[in-house]
Coordinates of N, CA and C in Angstrom, one line a residue:
X1 N 40.7 12.5 -10.2 CA 41.6 11.5 -9.6 C 41.0 10.1 -10.0
X2 N 41.6 9.1 -9.4 CA 41.3 7.7 -9.8 C 39.9 7.3 -9.2
X3 N 39.3 8.1 -8.3 CA 38.0 7.7 -7.7 C 36.9 8.5 -8.3
X4 N 37.1 9.8 -8.6 CA 36.0 10.7 -8.9 C 36.4 11.6 -10.1
X5 N 35.4 12.2 -10.7 CA 35.5 13.3 -11.7 C 34.9 14.5 -11.1
X6 N 35.5 15.6 -11.1 CA 35.0 16.8 -10.5 C 34.7 17.9 -11.5
X7 N 33.4 18.4 -11.5 CA 33.0 19.4 -12.5 C 32.8 20.7 -11.7
X8 N 33.4 21.8 -12.1 CA 33.2 23.0 -11.4 C 32.4 23.9 -12.3
X9 N 31.2 24.3 -11.8 CA 30.3 25.2 -12.5 C 30.7 26.6 -12.4
X10 N 30.2 27.5 -13.3 CA 30.5 28.9 -13.3 C 30.4 29.6 -12.0
X11 N 29.4 29.2 -11.2 CA 29.1 29.8 -9.9 C 30.0 29.2 -8.8
X12 N 30.9 28.3 -9.1 CA 31.8 27.8 -8.1 C 31.4 26.5 -7.5
X13 N 30.1 26.0 -7.8 CA 29.6 24.8 -7.3 C 30.4 23.6 -7.9
X14 N 30.8 22.7 -7.1 CA 31.6 21.5 -7.6 C 30.6 20.3 -7.5
X15 N 30.5 19.6 -8.7 CA 29.8 18.4 -8.7 C 30.7 17.2 -8.8
X16 N 30.6 16.3 -7.9 CA 31.5 15.1 -7.9 C 30.8 13.9 -8.4
X17 N 31.4 13.2 -9.4 CA 30.8 12.0 -10.0 C 31.8 10.9 -9.7
X18 N 31.3 9.8 -9.1 CA 32.2 8.7 -8.8 C 32.5 7.9 -10.1
X19 N 33.8 7.5 -10.2 CA 34.2 6.7 -11.4 C 33.8 5.2 -11.2
X20 N 33.4 4.8 -9.9 CA 33.0 3.5 -9.6 C 31.5 3.3 -9.9
X21 N 31.1 2.2 -10.4 CA 29.7 2.0 -10.6 C 28.9 2.0 -9.3
X22 N 27.7 2.5 -9.3 CA 26.9 2.5 -8.1 C 26.4 1.1 -7.8
X23 N 26.2 0.8 -6.6 CA 25.6 -0.5 -6.2 C 24.2 -0.5 -6.5
X24 N 23.7 -1.5 -7.2 CA 22.3 -1.7 -7.5 C 21.7 -2.4 -6.3
X25 N 20.8 -1.7 -5.6 CA 20.1 -2.3 -4.4 C 18.6 -2.2 -4.7
X26 N 18.0 -3.3 -4.6 CA 16.5 -3.4 -4.8 C 15.9 -3.9 -3.5
X27 N 14.9 -3.2 -2.9 CA 14.2 -3.7 -1.7 C 12.8 -3.7 -2.0
X28 N 12.1 -4.7 -1.5 CA 10.6 -4.7 -1.5 C 10.1 -5.0 -0.1
X29 N 9.0 -4.5 0.2 CA 8.3 -4.7 1.4 C 7.7 -6.1 1.3
X30 N 8.0 -7.0 2.3 CA 7.5 -8.3 2.3 C 6.3 -8.4 3.3
X31 N 6.5 -9.3 4.2 CA 5.4 -9.6 5.2 C 5.3 -8.4 6.2
X32 N 4.1 -8.0 6.5 CA 3.8 -7.0 7.6 C 2.8 -7.7 8.5
X33 N 3.2 -7.7 9.8 CA 2.3 -8.3 10.8 C 1.8 -7.1 11.7
X34 N 1.3 -7.5 12.9 CA 0.9 -6.4 13.8 C 2.1 -5.6 14.4
X35 N 3.3 -6.2 14.5 CA 4.4 -5.6 15.1 C 5.7 -5.5 14.3
X36 N 5.7 -6.1 13.1 CA 6.9 -6.3 12.4 C 6.7 -6.0 10.9
X37 N 7.6 -5.4 10.2 CA 7.6 -5.2 8.8 C 8.9 -5.8 8.3
X38 N 8.9 -6.7 7.3 CA 10.1 -7.3 6.8 C 10.3 -6.9 5.3
X39 N 11.5 -6.4 5.1 CA 12.0 -6.0 3.8 C 12.9 -7.0 3.2
X40 N 12.8 -7.4 1.9 CA 13.7 -8.3 1.3 C 14.4 -7.5 0.2
X41 N 15.7 -7.8 0.2 CA 16.6 -7.0 -0.8 C 17.5 -7.9 -1.6
X42 N 17.9 -7.3 -2.7 CA 19.0 -7.9 -3.5 C 20.0 -6.8 -3.8
X43 N 21.2 -7.2 -3.9 CA 22.3 -6.2 -4.2 C 23.3 -6.8 -5.2
X44 N 23.7 -5.9 -6.0 CA 24.8 -6.1 -6.9 C 25.9 -5.2 -6.4
X45 N 26.8 -5.7 -5.6 CA 27.7 -4.8 -4.8 C 29.0 -4.6 -5.5
X46 N 29.4 -3.3 -5.5 CA 30.7 -2.9 -6.1 C 31.5 -2.1 -5.2
X47 N 31.1 -2.0 -3.9 CA 31.9 -1.3 -2.9 C 32.0 -2.0 -1.6
X48 N 32.9 -1.6 -0.8 CA 33.0 -2.2 0.5 C 32.3 -1.4 1.6
X49 N 31.8 -0.2 1.3 CA 31.1 0.6 2.3 C 29.6 0.7 2.1
X50 N 29.0 -0.3 1.5 CA 27.6 -0.2 1.2 C 26.8 -0.3 2.5
X51 N 25.8 0.6 2.6 CA 24.9 0.7 3.8 C 23.5 1.0 3.3
X52 N 22.5 0.2 3.8 CA 21.1 0.4 3.4 C 20.4 0.7 4.7
X53 N 19.6 1.8 4.8 CA 18.9 2.2 6.0 C 17.4 2.5 5.6
X54 N 16.5 1.9 6.4 CA 15.1 2.3 6.3 C 14.8 3.2 7.4
X55 N 14.3 4.4 7.1 CA 13.8 5.4 8.1 C 12.3 5.3 8.1
X56 N 11.7 5.4 9.3 CA 10.2 5.2 9.3 C 9.7 6.1 10.4
X57 N 8.3 6.4 10.3 CA 7.6 7.2 11.2 C 6.1 7.1 11.0
X58 N 5.3 7.5 11.9 CA 3.9 7.5 11.7 C 3.5 8.9 11.1
X59 N 4.5 9.8 11.0 CA 4.3 11.1 10.4 C 4.8 11.1 9.0
X60 N 3.9 11.5 8.0 CA 4.3 11.4 6.6 C 5.3 12.5 6.3
X61 N 5.7 13.4 7.2 CA 6.7 14.4 6.9 C 8.1 14.0 7.4
X62 N 8.3 12.7 7.4 CA 9.6 12.2 7.9 C 10.8 12.6 7.0
X63 N 11.9 12.8 7.6 CA 13.2 13.1 6.9 C 14.3 12.3 7.6
X64 N 15.5 12.4 7.1 CA 16.6 11.7 7.8 C 16.8 12.3 9.2
X65 N 16.4 13.5 9.4 CA 16.6 14.1 10.7 C 15.3 14.1 11.6
X66 N 14.2 13.7 11.0 CA 12.9 13.7 11.7 C 12.2 12.4 11.4
X67 N 12.4 11.4 12.3 CA 11.8 10.1 12.1 C 11.6 9.4 13.4
X68 N 10.8 8.4 13.5 CA 10.5 7.7 14.7 C 11.6 6.7 14.9
X69 N 12.1 6.0 13.9 CA 13.1 5.0 14.0 C 13.8 4.7 12.7
X70 N 14.9 4.0 12.8 CA 15.7 3.6 11.6 C 16.3 2.3 11.9
X71 N 16.6 1.6 10.8 CA 17.2 0.3 10.9 C 18.2 0.2 9.7
X72 N 19.4 -0.2 9.9 CA 20.4 -0.2 8.9 C 20.9 -1.6 8.7
X73 N 21.4 -1.9 7.5 CA 22.0 -3.2 7.1 C 23.3 -2.9 6.4
X74 N 24.4 -3.5 7.0 CA 25.7 -3.3 6.4 C 26.5 -4.7 6.2
X75 N 26.0 -5.7 6.7 CA 26.7 -7.0 6.7 C 26.1 -7.9 5.6
X76 N 26.5 -7.5 4.3 CA 26.0 -8.3 3.2 C 26.9 -9.5 3.0
X77 N 26.2 -10.6 2.9 CA 26.8 -11.9 2.6 C 26.1 -12.6 1.5
X78 N 26.6 -12.4 0.3 CA 25.9 -12.8 -0.9 C 25.1 -11.7 -1.5
X79 N 24.1 -12.1 -2.3 CA 23.4 -11.1 -3.1 C 21.9 -10.8 -2.6
X80 N 21.5 -11.4 -1.5 CA 20.2 -11.2 -0.9 C 20.4 -10.8 0.6
X81 N 19.4 -10.1 1.1 CA 19.4 -9.8 2.5 C 18.0 -9.5 3.0
X82 N 17.8 -9.6 4.3 CA 16.5 -9.3 4.9 C 16.7 -8.2 6.0
X83 N 15.8 -7.3 6.1 CA 15.9 -6.2 7.1 C 14.5 -6.2 7.7
X84 N 14.4 -6.3 9.1 CA 13.2 -6.3 9.8 C 13.0 -5.0 10.7
X85 N 11.9 -4.4 10.6 CA 11.5 -3.3 11.6 C 10.7 -4.0 12.6
X86 N 11.1 -4.0 13.8 CA 10.4 -4.7 14.9 C 9.8 -3.7 15.9
X87 N 9.0 -4.2 16.8 CA 8.4 -3.3 17.9 C 7.6 -2.2 17.3
X88 N 6.9 -2.4 16.2 CA 6.0 -1.5 15.7 C 4.6 -1.6 16.4
X89 N 3.8 -0.6 16.3 CA 2.5 -0.6 16.9 C 1.5 -1.2 15.9
X90 N 0.6 -2.1 16.4 CA -0.4 -2.7 15.6 C -1.4 -1.7 15.1
X91 N -1.9 -2.1 13.9 CA -3.0 -1.3 13.2 C -2.6 0.2 13.1
X92 N -1.4 0.4 12.6 CA -0.9 1.8 12.5 C -0.3 2.0 11.1
X93 N -0.5 3.1 10.6 CA 0.1 3.5 9.3 C 1.5 4.0 9.5
X94 N 2.4 3.4 8.8 CA 3.8 3.9 8.9 C 4.3 4.4 7.5
X95 N 5.0 5.5 7.5 CA 5.7 6.0 6.3 C 7.1 5.6 6.4
X96 N 7.7 5.4 5.2 CA 9.2 5.0 5.3 C 9.8 5.4 3.9
X97 N 11.1 5.6 4.0 CA 11.9 5.7 2.8 C 13.3 5.0 3.0
X98 N 13.9 4.7 2.0 CA 15.2 3.9 2.0 C 16.3 4.7 1.6
X99 N 17.4 4.7 2.4 CA 18.6 5.5 2.1 C 19.7 4.4 1.7
X100 N 20.4 4.6 0.6 CA 21.5 3.8 0.2 C 22.8 4.6 0.1
X101 N 23.8 4.2 0.8 CA 25.1 4.9 0.7 C 26.1 3.9 0.1
X102 N 26.7 4.3 -1.0 CA 27.6 3.4 -1.7 C 28.7 4.3 -2.3
X103 N 30.0 3.9 -2.1 CA 31.1 4.7 -2.6 C 31.0 6.2 -2.2
X104 N 30.4 6.5 -1.1 CA 30.3 7.8 -0.6 C 29.2 8.6 -1.2
X105 N 28.4 8.0 -2.1 CA 27.2 8.6 -2.7 C 26.0 8.1 -2.0
X106 N 25.1 9.1 -1.6 CA 23.9 8.7 -0.9 C 22.7 8.9 -1.9
X107 N 21.8 8.0 -1.9 CA 20.5 8.1 -2.7 C 19.3 7.7 -1.8
X108 N 18.2 8.2 -2.2 CA 16.9 8.0 -1.4 C 15.8 7.6 -2.3
X109 N 14.9 6.7 -1.7 CA 13.7 6.4 -2.5 C 12.6 7.5 -2.1
X110 N 11.5 7.4 -2.8 CA 10.3 8.2 -2.4 C 9.8 7.7 -1.1
X111 N 9.0 8.5 -0.4 CA 8.3 8.1 0.8 C 7.2 7.2 0.4
X112 N 7.1 6.0 1.0 CA 6.1 5.0 0.8 C 5.4 4.7 2.1
X113 N 4.4 3.9 2.1 CA 3.7 3.6 3.4 C 3.3 2.1 3.5
X114 N 3.0 1.7 4.7 CA 2.4 0.4 4.9 C 1.6 0.5 6.2
X115 N 0.6 -0.4 6.4 CA -0.2 -0.4 7.7 C 0.0 -1.7 8.3
X116 N 0.3 -1.7 9.6 CA 0.5 -2.9 10.3 C -0.9 -3.6 10.6
X117 N -0.8 -4.9 10.8 CA -2.1 -5.6 11.0 C -2.6 -5.6 12.4
X118 N -3.6 -6.4 12.7 CA -4.1 -6.6 14.0 C -3.0 -7.1 14.9
X119 N -3.1 -6.9 16.2 CA -2.1 -7.5 17.1 C -1.9 -8.9 16.8
X120 N -0.6 -9.3 16.8 CA -0.3 -10.7 16.5 C -1.1 -11.7 17.4
X121 N -1.4 -12.8 16.9 CA -2.2 -13.8 17.7 C -1.4 -14.2 18.9
X122 N -2.2 -14.6 19.9 CA -1.6 -15.0 21.2 C -0.8 -16.3 21.0
X123 N 0.1 -16.6 21.9 CA 0.9 -17.8 21.9 C 0.2 -18.8 22.8
X124 N -0.1 -20.0 22.3 CA -0.7 -21.1 23.1 C 0.3 -21.7 24.0
X125 N 0.2 -21.4 25.3 CA 1.2 -22.0 26.2 C 0.7 -23.3 26.8
X126 N -0.3 -23.9 26.3 CA -0.8 -25.2 26.8 C -1.9 -25.0 27.8
X127 N -2.1 -26.1 28.6 CA -3.3 -26.0 29.5 C -2.9 -25.4 30.9
X128 N -1.7 -25.0 31.1 CA -1.3 -24.4 32.3 C -0.9 -25.3 33.4
X129 N -1.0 -26.6 33.2 CA -0.6 -27.6 34.3 C 0.9 -27.6 34.4
X130 N 1.3 -27.7 35.6 CA 2.8 -27.8 36.0 C 3.6 -26.6 35.4
X131 N 3.0 -25.5 35.4 CA 3.7 -24.3 34.9 C 4.9 -24.0 35.8
X132 N 4.7 -24.1 37.1 CA 5.8 -23.8 38.0 C 7.0 -24.7 37.8
X133 N 6.7 -26.0 37.4 CA 7.8 -26.9 37.2 C 8.6 -26.6 35.9
X134 N 7.9 -25.9 35.0 CA 8.6 -25.6 33.7 C 9.4 -24.3 33.7
X135 N 9.1 -23.5 34.7 CA 9.8 -22.2 34.8 C 11.1 -22.3 35.3

């Protein structure tokens, strides 16, 4: 049809190949703090249904169905985007992989890892004078 080519193997298995070019999505892990990991991405978008999801866990056996958390990005405005994992535990090793869905085709990266840093430094709220007046 106009969207896909279908190949039927001798055993009856059907392989579907999209006629539309795949979206090229590149993501790199940027800044990692005690509680946050920031991913920076670029996209060359060819579809309206593009979705990028980062699955993560402290267990290296994570899967789409077995993970601690996930964060998705679908609101692409231009060719760059940022995705942040927040509320992570400090000084902890996390495993993650990235799922990209484009034109109904899903692809996955290998499982990678990062380690969060020490707890983020405290916020200096000043000398504490007149705190009740400021609240």
